[in-house]
XYZ file of C-alpha atoms in Angstrom:
672
model
C 25.294 166.127 8.952
C 25.440 169.288 10.050
C 22.641 169.905 12.911
C 25.352 167.040 14.682
C 28.191 168.973 15.317
C 27.809 172.170 18.261
C 31.439 173.609 18.215
C 31.348 173.290 14.028
C 28.036 175.672 13.828
C 29.979 177.506 16.728
C 33.001 177.958 13.821
C 31.085 177.652 10.180
C 28.442 180.351 12.409
C 30.243 182.769 14.458
C 33.676 182.094 14.343
C 35.639 181.918 11.385
C 37.217 184.795 10.533
C 39.707 182.939 7.474
C 38.257 180.015 5.951
C 41.251 179.231 4.746
C 42.957 179.184 8.211
C 39.446 177.521 9.809
C 40.579 179.003 13.297
C 38.560 180.673 16.215
C 38.494 184.171 16.598
C 40.135 183.532 20.000
C 38.788 186.834 21.849
C 36.013 186.800 19.551
C 34.740 184.177 21.174
C 36.019 185.026 24.877
C 34.041 187.640 25.126
C 31.043 186.268 24.201
C 32.250 183.342 27.370
C 31.966 185.987 29.656
C 28.945 187.297 28.289
C 27.463 183.993 29.069
C 29.472 183.880 32.315
C 28.517 186.998 33.641
C 24.830 186.914 33.046
C 24.971 183.310 35.064
C 24.426 181.168 32.348
C 27.777 179.549 33.429
C 27.148 175.814 31.358
C 26.998 177.933 28.329
C 30.436 179.761 28.929
C 32.086 176.404 29.865
C 31.206 175.657 26.201
C 32.737 177.655 24.985
C 35.659 178.366 26.960
C 36.279 174.674 25.601
C 36.644 176.718 22.089
C 39.231 178.903 23.624
C 41.758 175.843 25.749
C 41.624 173.870 22.116
C 42.115 176.600 20.225
C 45.274 178.482 22.468
C 46.159 175.828 25.899
C 49.141 177.953 27.072
C 46.819 181.008 28.131
C 45.206 181.523 31.271
C 42.629 183.572 31.546
C 39.873 180.764 29.782
C 40.804 178.243 32.071
C 40.958 180.496 34.695
C 37.054 181.730 34.060
C 36.350 177.847 32.894
C 37.203 177.494 36.657
C 34.628 180.203 37.875
C 32.332 178.439 36.233
C 32.517 176.054 37.407
C 33.011 177.380 40.963
C 29.573 178.012 40.115
C 28.276 174.860 38.612
C 29.936 173.916 42.444
C 32.076 171.025 40.753
C 34.307 172.120 43.083
C 36.951 169.204 41.540
C 36.936 171.193 38.232
C 37.487 174.897 39.294
C 40.245 173.896 41.579
C 42.189 172.235 38.623
C 41.250 175.127 36.661
C 42.347 177.950 38.398
C 45.674 175.616 38.915
C 45.835 175.526 35.485
C 45.871 179.703 35.129
C 48.520 179.963 38.103
C 51.015 177.993 35.762
C 50.511 179.748 33.000
C 50.254 183.301 34.425
C 50.595 182.982 38.568
C 50.204 187.241 39.300
C 46.955 186.953 38.909
C 44.742 187.481 42.371
C 41.775 186.390 41.071
C 42.515 183.510 40.392
C 44.604 182.298 44.048
C 41.236 183.767 45.574
C 38.630 181.222 43.353
C 41.311 178.539 44.085
C 41.592 179.527 47.917
C 37.174 179.145 48.094
C 37.171 176.206 46.425
C 39.569 174.779 48.292
C 37.467 175.884 51.210
C 34.896 173.815 49.736
C 36.491 170.339 49.744
C 36.993 171.742 53.927
C 41.377 171.746 52.554
C 42.042 174.380 54.553
C 45.394 174.952 54.560
C 45.077 174.416 51.002
C 43.474 177.809 50.942
C 46.079 180.155 53.809
C 48.959 178.947 50.990
C 46.624 180.679 48.192
C 45.849 183.228 50.075
C 48.920 184.854 51.157
C 50.258 183.982 47.925
C 47.912 186.293 46.428
C 48.293 189.387 49.216
C 52.038 189.100 48.136
C 50.877 190.450 44.327
C 48.279 192.439 46.328
C 48.787 193.120 49.952
C 45.499 194.991 50.104
C 42.469 193.487 49.627
C 39.769 193.461 51.968
C 38.019 189.536 51.081
C 42.071 188.454 51.558
C 42.099 188.713 54.772
C 39.435 188.456 55.756
C 39.432 184.352 53.531
C 42.547 184.355 55.871
C 41.264 185.389 58.698
C 38.406 182.895 58.542
C 40.359 179.252 57.676
C 42.588 180.565 60.596
C 39.655 180.213 62.425
C 38.533 176.728 61.256
C 42.470 176.013 62.203
C 41.803 176.854 65.126
C 44.655 179.344 64.420
C 43.253 181.803 66.848
C 46.061 184.054 66.663
C 46.825 184.093 63.394
C 43.566 184.838 62.827
C 43.913 187.837 65.094
C 46.546 188.703 63.790
C 45.921 188.649 60.243
C 42.118 190.048 61.273
C 44.685 193.472 63.030
C 46.695 194.340 59.552
C 42.602 193.956 57.654
C 42.113 196.804 60.585
C 45.033 198.901 59.784
C 43.815 198.481 56.107
C 40.065 199.510 56.316
C 39.816 200.021 60.340
C 35.510 200.978 59.694
C 35.677 196.977 58.081
C 32.269 195.651 60.786
C 33.200 192.630 59.637
C 36.297 192.061 61.446
C 35.070 193.127 64.127
C 32.409 190.478 65.269
C 34.900 187.538 63.003
C 37.548 189.154 67.083
C 34.889 188.460 68.572
C 34.408 184.652 67.694
C 37.871 184.603 68.609
C 37.732 185.996 72.004
C 34.711 184.093 72.865
C 36.854 180.818 71.747
C 38.908 181.518 74.238
C 36.723 182.815 77.207
C 37.177 186.055 76.467
C 33.990 187.669 76.570
C 34.978 191.545 77.729
C 36.776 191.263 74.746
C 34.504 190.439 72.366
C 31.821 192.620 74.086
C 34.123 194.972 72.540
C 34.036 193.975 69.726
C 30.697 193.524 68.594
C 30.568 197.493 70.506
C 32.285 198.476 67.636
C 31.269 197.100 65.123
C 27.456 198.226 66.104
C 28.589 201.860 66.889
C 30.132 201.194 62.979
C 27.125 200.423 61.264
C 24.126 199.843 64.231
C 22.349 198.319 61.101
C 24.163 194.777 60.761
C 21.883 191.812 61.768
C 25.097 189.596 62.570
C 26.259 192.132 65.390
C 23.121 192.022 67.016
C 22.746 187.790 66.592
C 26.703 188.081 67.633
C 26.027 190.600 70.592
C 22.877 188.136 71.539
C 24.798 184.515 71.425
C 27.602 186.547 74.290
C 23.943 187.790 76.039
C 22.834 183.896 76.778
C 26.159 182.615 77.471
C 26.494 185.200 79.672
C 22.420 184.067 80.713
C 21.479 187.253 80.699
C 18.702 186.608 79.217
C 16.614 189.865 78.725
C 19.488 191.621 77.359
C 19.491 188.456 74.892
C 16.506 189.001 73.592
C 16.249 192.840 73.282
C 19.218 191.991 70.974
C 17.528 189.864 68.780
C 14.221 192.398 69.375
C 16.567 193.875 66.592
C 18.502 191.174 65.128
C 15.261 190.368 63.233
C 13.633 193.241 62.375
C 16.720 194.196 60.318
C 16.423 190.341 58.694
C 13.249 187.491 58.851
C 15.401 185.375 56.362
C 17.672 183.850 58.437
C 16.009 181.204 61.136
C 18.331 181.491 64.358
C 17.877 184.149 65.560
C 13.785 183.176 66.399
C 15.096 179.625 67.514
C 17.948 182.340 70.057
C 14.961 184.487 71.070
C 12.867 181.515 71.799
C 15.493 180.063 74.170
C 16.128 184.233 75.790
C 12.261 183.861 75.972
C 11.781 180.693 77.819
C 14.580 180.984 80.117
C 11.083 184.357 81.824
C 8.926 182.127 81.942
C 7.523 183.191 78.573
C 6.715 179.846 76.957
C 3.680 181.280 74.898
C 6.105 183.578 73.702
C 8.507 181.031 73.255
C 6.464 179.023 71.122
C 5.304 181.204 69.042
C 9.012 182.376 68.295
C 9.160 178.397 67.307
C 6.338 178.728 64.667
C 8.285 181.982 63.000
C 11.395 180.387 62.693
C 10.273 177.240 61.037
C 8.414 179.562 58.212
C 11.764 180.511 57.427
C 14.027 176.784 57.578
C 11.078 174.581 58.138
C 13.447 171.482 58.509
C 15.531 173.202 61.857
C 16.254 170.281 63.900
C 15.851 172.722 67.460
C 13.131 174.674 66.609
C 10.805 171.053 66.048
C 12.835 169.772 68.900
C 12.220 172.070 70.901
C 9.131 173.156 69.927
C 7.598 169.685 70.413
C 9.174 170.386 74.438
C 7.391 172.760 74.819
C 4.003 171.561 73.168
C 4.419 168.568 76.025
C 4.408 171.026 78.674
C 0.689 173.431 77.279
C -0.755 169.542 76.694
C -0.697 169.994 72.719
C 0.769 166.381 72.896
C -0.945 165.498 69.152
C 0.942 168.774 67.749
C 4.724 167.900 69.684
C 4.132 163.824 68.475
C 4.250 165.697 65.561
C 7.078 167.293 65.562
C 9.048 164.638 67.518
C 8.639 162.899 64.412
C 10.060 165.928 62.304
C 12.668 165.081 64.733
C 13.450 161.035 63.815
C 12.682 161.512 60.019
C 16.203 163.497 60.183
C 17.927 161.785 62.455
C 16.455 157.889 63.163
C 19.128 157.946 65.938
C 18.145 160.665 68.213
C 17.058 158.608 71.338
C 16.091 161.534 73.221
C 13.522 162.264 70.185
C 12.736 158.623 70.650
C 12.423 158.638 74.346
C 10.142 162.080 74.305
C 7.611 160.258 71.559
C 7.262 157.798 73.532
C 5.743 159.477 76.547
C 3.457 160.981 74.462
C 2.700 157.800 73.049
C 1.847 156.815 75.624
C 0.896 160.060 77.163
C -2.494 160.081 74.350
C -3.454 156.102 74.486
C -1.157 154.586 71.965
C 0.853 152.224 74.531
C 1.667 149.500 71.640
C 4.064 152.221 70.132
C 4.741 154.271 72.786
C 6.915 150.591 74.254
C 7.846 150.121 70.409
C 9.486 153.417 71.688
C 10.809 152.172 75.218
C 12.133 149.324 73.429
C 14.137 151.392 71.675
C 15.690 153.602 73.264
C 15.909 151.042 75.833
C 18.448 148.283 73.272
C 20.421 151.521 72.738
C 21.137 151.907 76.698
C 20.216 149.086 78.148
C 20.775 150.873 82.212
C 17.910 153.787 81.487
C 16.019 152.843 84.423
C 13.051 155.199 83.356
C 12.651 153.638 80.582
C 11.901 150.935 82.133
C 9.776 152.229 85.164
C 7.440 153.894 82.347
C 7.547 150.520 79.216
C 6.247 148.760 82.986
C 4.411 150.737 82.919
C 3.184 150.632 80.512
C 2.466 147.375 79.326
C 0.870 147.404 82.803
C -2.052 149.133 81.002
C -2.362 146.985 77.864
C -2.518 143.337 80.506
C 1.284 142.688 79.802
C 2.045 141.614 83.032
C 5.435 139.393 82.955
C 6.599 142.054 80.607
C 5.960 144.685 83.030
C 7.109 142.852 86.503
C 10.161 142.023 84.800
C 10.621 145.603 83.769
C 10.006 146.402 88.336
C 12.252 143.799 88.868
C 15.278 145.608 86.175
C 14.418 148.602 88.311
C 14.096 147.058 91.975
C 18.065 145.552 90.589
C 19.211 148.256 89.776
C 18.420 149.764 93.241
C 19.481 148.145 95.788
C 23.457 147.917 93.468
C 22.580 151.553 94.174
C 22.563 150.917 98.315
C 25.143 148.820 98.011
C 27.830 150.715 96.804
C 28.281 149.542 93.029
C 29.878 152.037 90.792
C 27.056 154.516 89.122
C 27.276 152.899 85.346
C 25.837 149.531 86.512
C 22.796 152.141 86.909
C 23.214 154.192 83.986
C 25.611 154.036 81.175
C 24.362 157.201 79.213
C 27.254 159.550 80.428
C 28.042 162.494 81.888
C 24.724 163.037 84.541
C 25.790 164.723 87.936
C 23.542 166.774 90.080
C 24.693 170.097 88.030
C 22.692 168.238 85.020
C 19.606 168.151 87.027
C 19.613 172.402 87.886
C 19.913 173.503 83.778
C 17.041 173.241 81.983
C 18.919 173.135 78.416
C 21.191 170.540 77.361
C 23.748 170.769 73.953
C 22.740 169.054 70.911
C 25.956 166.520 71.398
C 24.297 166.000 74.498
C 23.734 161.586 74.989
C 23.177 162.193 78.189
C 19.016 160.105 78.099
C 18.139 161.697 81.740
C 18.208 165.052 80.168
C 16.494 163.951 77.631
C 13.768 166.535 79.282
C 15.693 169.493 78.468
C 16.005 171.972 75.911
C 18.348 171.364 73.187
C 21.087 174.406 72.434
C 23.726 174.094 69.682
C 27.146 173.647 70.861
C 29.642 175.740 70.975
C 31.349 174.902 67.190
C 27.327 175.585 65.607
C 27.619 179.104 66.926
C 30.037 180.324 65.349
C 29.771 177.947 61.963
C 27.884 181.810 61.002
C 31.180 183.483 60.537
C 32.886 180.009 59.947
C 30.914 180.096 56.051
C 31.374 183.356 56.023
C 33.573 183.423 53.108
C 33.486 186.270 51.149
C 34.427 186.871 47.170
C 32.146 188.429 44.320
C 31.819 184.788 43.018
C 30.422 183.399 44.880
C 28.160 186.012 46.478
C 25.073 186.597 45.737
C 24.429 190.720 45.150
C 22.192 191.886 48.369
C 23.022 195.211 47.561
C 19.869 198.051 47.417
C 19.363 197.725 43.778
C 16.095 197.907 41.244
C 14.649 195.569 40.028
C 15.770 193.971 36.429
C 15.706 195.003 33.033
C 12.552 193.025 30.348
C 13.662 191.077 28.090
C 11.919 188.825 25.369
C 12.898 185.046 25.842
C 11.568 181.147 25.666
C 13.226 180.504 29.325
C 11.594 181.915 33.127
C 13.078 180.482 35.909
C 9.919 179.170 38.484
C 8.879 182.116 41.578
C 6.914 180.154 44.229
C 5.672 183.654 45.546
C 5.515 186.439 42.420
C 1.727 186.220 40.708
C 2.293 188.474 38.621
C 1.192 187.131 35.113
C 3.179 189.752 31.113
C 0.648 189.042 28.735
C 0.797 191.612 26.095
C -1.626 190.805 23.230
C 0.843 191.343 20.103
C 3.325 188.583 21.613
C 0.501 186.938 22.831
C -0.343 186.526 18.310
C 3.198 186.266 17.337
C 2.387 183.041 19.626
C -0.723 181.827 18.618
C 0.223 182.240 15.055
C 3.760 180.303 15.823
C 6.331 182.772 13.223
C 8.979 181.840 15.655
C 10.217 178.258 17.260
C 9.383 179.443 20.639
C 6.796 180.242 22.614
C 8.180 184.038 23.597
C 7.028 184.368 26.862
C 8.545 188.612 28.938
C 9.939 187.846 31.791
C 12.967 189.545 33.893
C 13.259 186.418 35.003
C 15.094 184.628 32.536
C 16.191 181.084 33.798
C 20.169 179.991 32.182
C 19.978 177.703 29.388
C 21.300 174.526 30.022
C 23.459 172.138 28.250
C 20.742 170.299 25.820
C 19.165 173.983 25.371
C 22.962 175.715 24.062
C 22.781 172.346 21.254
C 19.756 173.583 19.883
C 19.766 176.926 19.260
C 22.738 177.054 17.985
C 20.776 173.890 15.851
C 18.819 176.748 15.050
C 21.199 179.603 13.714
C 21.643 176.688 11.547
C 18.842 176.411 9.843
C 17.510 180.618 10.352
C 20.568 180.651 8.000
C 19.218 177.831 5.935
C 15.920 179.345 6.087
C 16.904 183.458 5.398
C 19.467 182.733 2.511
C 15.886 180.610 0.884
C 13.654 184.013 2.541
C 15.967 186.955 2.646
C 13.033 189.014 3.197
C 11.240 187.033 5.658
C 11.553 189.593 9.135
C 10.406 187.255 11.117
C 12.986 184.337 10.790
C 15.533 187.580 11.437
C 14.045 188.433 14.157
C 14.164 184.499 15.256
C 17.639 184.265 14.077
C 18.915 187.726 16.827
C 17.041 185.160 19.047
C 19.401 182.773 19.335
C 21.649 184.896 18.982
C 20.777 186.558 22.003
C 20.492 183.384 24.262
C 23.735 182.578 23.091
C 24.291 185.703 24.541
C 26.456 186.559 21.027
C 24.786 189.344 21.376
C 26.662 191.445 18.102
C 25.452 189.243 15.991
C 21.724 189.617 17.466
C 22.649 193.285 16.501
C 23.501 193.049 13.212
C 19.871 190.543 12.596
C 17.858 193.239 14.819
C 19.381 195.914 12.490
C 18.461 194.065 9.126
C 14.607 193.448 11.068
C 14.142 197.571 12.167
C 15.655 198.731 8.495
C 13.420 196.668 6.308
C 10.350 196.596 8.954
C 10.373 199.597 10.801
C 7.217 198.920 12.735
C 7.835 195.814 14.079
C 8.701 197.531 17.748
C 9.991 193.908 19.976
C 13.229 194.253 17.508
C 13.416 198.184 18.948
C 12.664 196.422 22.741
C 15.321 193.248 22.363
C 18.205 195.862 21.157
C 17.458 198.744 23.816
C 18.121 195.186 26.435
C 21.060 194.058 24.742
C 22.579 197.037 23.973
C 21.318 197.603 27.956
C 23.479 194.704 29.059
C 26.537 194.839 27.055
C 26.673 198.454 29.140
C 26.947 197.185 32.260
C 28.641 194.287 31.651
C 31.456 196.794 30.405
C 30.876 199.273 33.349
C 31.036 195.843 36.334
C 33.889 193.684 34.127
C 37.002 195.575 36.624
C 35.436 193.619 39.442
C 37.449 190.234 37.737
C 40.737 192.897 37.203
C 40.661 193.624 33.218
C 40.022 197.296 33.052
C 37.179 198.660 33.516
C 35.795 201.154 30.060
C 34.473 204.310 30.541
C 30.429 204.012 29.775
C 29.124 207.638 30.045
C 25.183 209.144 29.432
C 25.566 209.454 25.157
C 26.597 205.021 25.807
C 23.067 204.846 27.454
C 21.351 207.370 25.224
C 21.255 204.992 22.618
C 19.466 202.264 25.206
C 17.068 204.541 25.098
C 15.586 206.211 21.655
C 15.146 202.395 20.939
C 12.156 202.628 23.858
C 11.004 205.796 22.974
C 10.353 203.853 19.646
C 8.664 201.715 21.083
C 6.228 203.795 22.860
C 5.752 205.371 19.489
C 4.940 202.015 18.452
C 2.916 200.551 21.153
C 1.734 202.654 23.774
C 0.231 200.786 25.520
C 2.920 198.484 26.187
C 4.285 199.117 29.377
C 7.268 196.648 29.685
C 9.515 199.479 27.917
C 7.731 202.191 30.108
C 9.475 200.270 33.175
C 13.003 199.743 31.095
C 12.807 202.967 29.949
C 12.780 204.282 33.965
C 15.488 202.236 34.977
C 17.915 203.214 32.604
C 17.082 207.304 33.832
C 17.476 205.269 37.566
C 21.161 204.428 36.021
C 21.401 207.504 34.907
C 20.600 209.093 38.368
C 17.657 210.951 36.128
C 15.857 209.430 39.199
C 12.686 212.581 38.363
C 12.467 211.018 34.978
C 12.506 207.121 36.255
C 9.611 208.068 38.507
C 7.242 209.469 35.470
C 8.258 205.943 33.666
C 7.714 203.934 36.659
C 4.074 206.293 37.202
C 2.246 205.521 33.426
C 4.084 201.936 33.968
C 1.155 201.766 37.017
C -0.374 203.879 35.033
C -0.755 200.908 32.969
C -1.206 198.027 34.934
C -2.022 198.594 38.732
C -0.086 195.455 40.203
C 3.396 195.483 38.486
C 4.904 194.987 41.306
C 8.401 195.301 40.407
C 7.609 199.302 39.231
C 6.181 199.536 43.046
C 9.561 198.471 43.769
C 12.065 200.603 41.478
C 9.622 203.542 42.448
C 9.938 202.711 46.043
C 13.271 203.160 45.205
C 14.162 205.791 43.817
C 12.167 208.265 46.135
C 14.875 207.208 48.645
C 17.208 208.088 46.623
C 15.778 211.111 45.755
C 15.108 211.292 50.121
C 11.125 210.622 49.865
C 11.483 208.090 52.621
C 7.828 207.868 53.331
C 7.054 207.417 49.427
C 9.308 204.968 48.482
C 8.334 202.736 52.434
C 4.880 203.001 50.560
C 5.646 201.885 47.428
C 7.995 199.009 49.006
C 5.418 198.143 50.808
C 2.832 197.369 47.934
C 5.919 195.200 45.801
C 6.045 192.647 49.730
C 2.165 192.630 48.989
C 2.333 191.903 45.624
C 5.267 189.010 46.768
C 8.802 190.994 45.779
C 9.608 189.925 49.960
C 12.958 191.392 49.848
C 10.926 194.576 50.193
C 10.437 194.216 53.421
C 14.044 194.153 55.131
C 14.506 196.503 52.305
C 12.270 199.030 54.449
C 13.689 197.292 57.647
C 16.021 199.315 57.098
C 14.797 202.377 56.295
C 12.925 202.182 59.618
C 13.943 201.893 63.000
C 12.480 199.304 65.328
C 10.801 201.191 67.822
C 12.342 200.753 71.763
């Protein structure tokens, strides 16, 4: 019966300080829960926080951290509710207002978010993240003066905060003040010329001013610094189109669609350009894609009809023309094209009806009837005919042949969504690839093809001494709720078996793995210590002990981000990690992952030369070890050896770590 009750297992195995009291040790459970949260095991962390809340519902922290976990699982309503509970219990925690504000933003409650940030700023008036987010909320609310006032305060606090200048430039553009906007953008670039967002914003300004060549140059810089966004390619295609460089424009649409295969504007405009150069079949493919995204797009429907007509599919063309005419019954070009297509398939009666419709409309125009009786597709004027582009929201069917550009509100989406906060940001700083672990779970990767194998681990798997297949990876996957339950149950089962077979090292190691996976590092270490005492040559125990100690130190070093007092982590603490890895290498000198992890530890201790020696050894054992190339490249850069570092990063990119290319670009200037 015990196996069926997850929480009872937690009580029995982990948390009962006294059977008489039958209470959980809330401090211990909170510690494990925050471990799980820090290492992105959100589902598991929520289970632990639930235990603390049930035991001590008057505490604020478990509600806040559970809200943080829910936020990261995109449960914004649940996150807001938990943060509100935390604030009710302790109204002086800035992080609770920050996370609730972000949760409200995700639910489009910008006024509520502003109220949270205002309250939080009374407690922490120099918090840059809060000022940044509040300014963006005011921008969403069209409160431009309020947003500018927030940004002015932010820049008083942090004069070199470049994003503030970029957000202010967006407000300037909304207010049609291009001169001030350019000053703000230039100021941002003066502070950081390697910021792709600044170059993108300057390009947007030049596009609005129809300075096509300048815009293309700005976008060259933006693309050089970051290839992860399709927008610079789409915008550079537009700049090239206006300079009559159709081939270059199509190349950019191709590149942009590789980054974002679902980009509407990319497919629509590439379809138009393909049609212009006679590549009709592939142009049809683009318009098919557009219509899969938005079946109600009549301009795409009409363009596809023209292309089907051109390629001899007259019935398909007539179908598309009819769809458009049904939506816009006074669209004369549609009748003209359908009449011609009907004649081609022998439908003379239908063709004559369409031609008669066109003739009557022409007579009406000559007789001075209102234009809306001739064309009801909205906002037709002579200036439109001279323009080569149209806004995406434009519904004037006479503009079907024009390239699409984003609406003004779409252009500023980047900054309107650029809310800051550790809780929702992935770490975009330059950092080494993570430590390798032994685990049962690994995230899938579409690009990284490295096979992690070691004979002894494979022998363990083949002998089935562990309940699951052991993997070697530095891309660990968080547990699902079912997987967490499975390992809590396994802890109970292994505990019974260990009592029956106290000398079975494999069972103790298996329970240590279970404890590790549910983020109970203290109990995992106890089991690993016992394994090492009984079998001093069992290197996986040393390897996992080093990893767990490293993770504990990493958590302690970073825990101050959430308002908890940051613990001093000294080099001597990392020495214990390093000693375990030394032992692994002594017992298994060809176990490449021990050298790699030791190199990471040495890099953390800023002993870069020792780290290089270990990464070198990794690559002697495995010349296709992408992570070792990546980390050796960064280490060389830390030492000022940029040329060697870039060479290693290039090799890492070649082997599937594509993030290396972005780092390479940040350390090289675009050629003029």
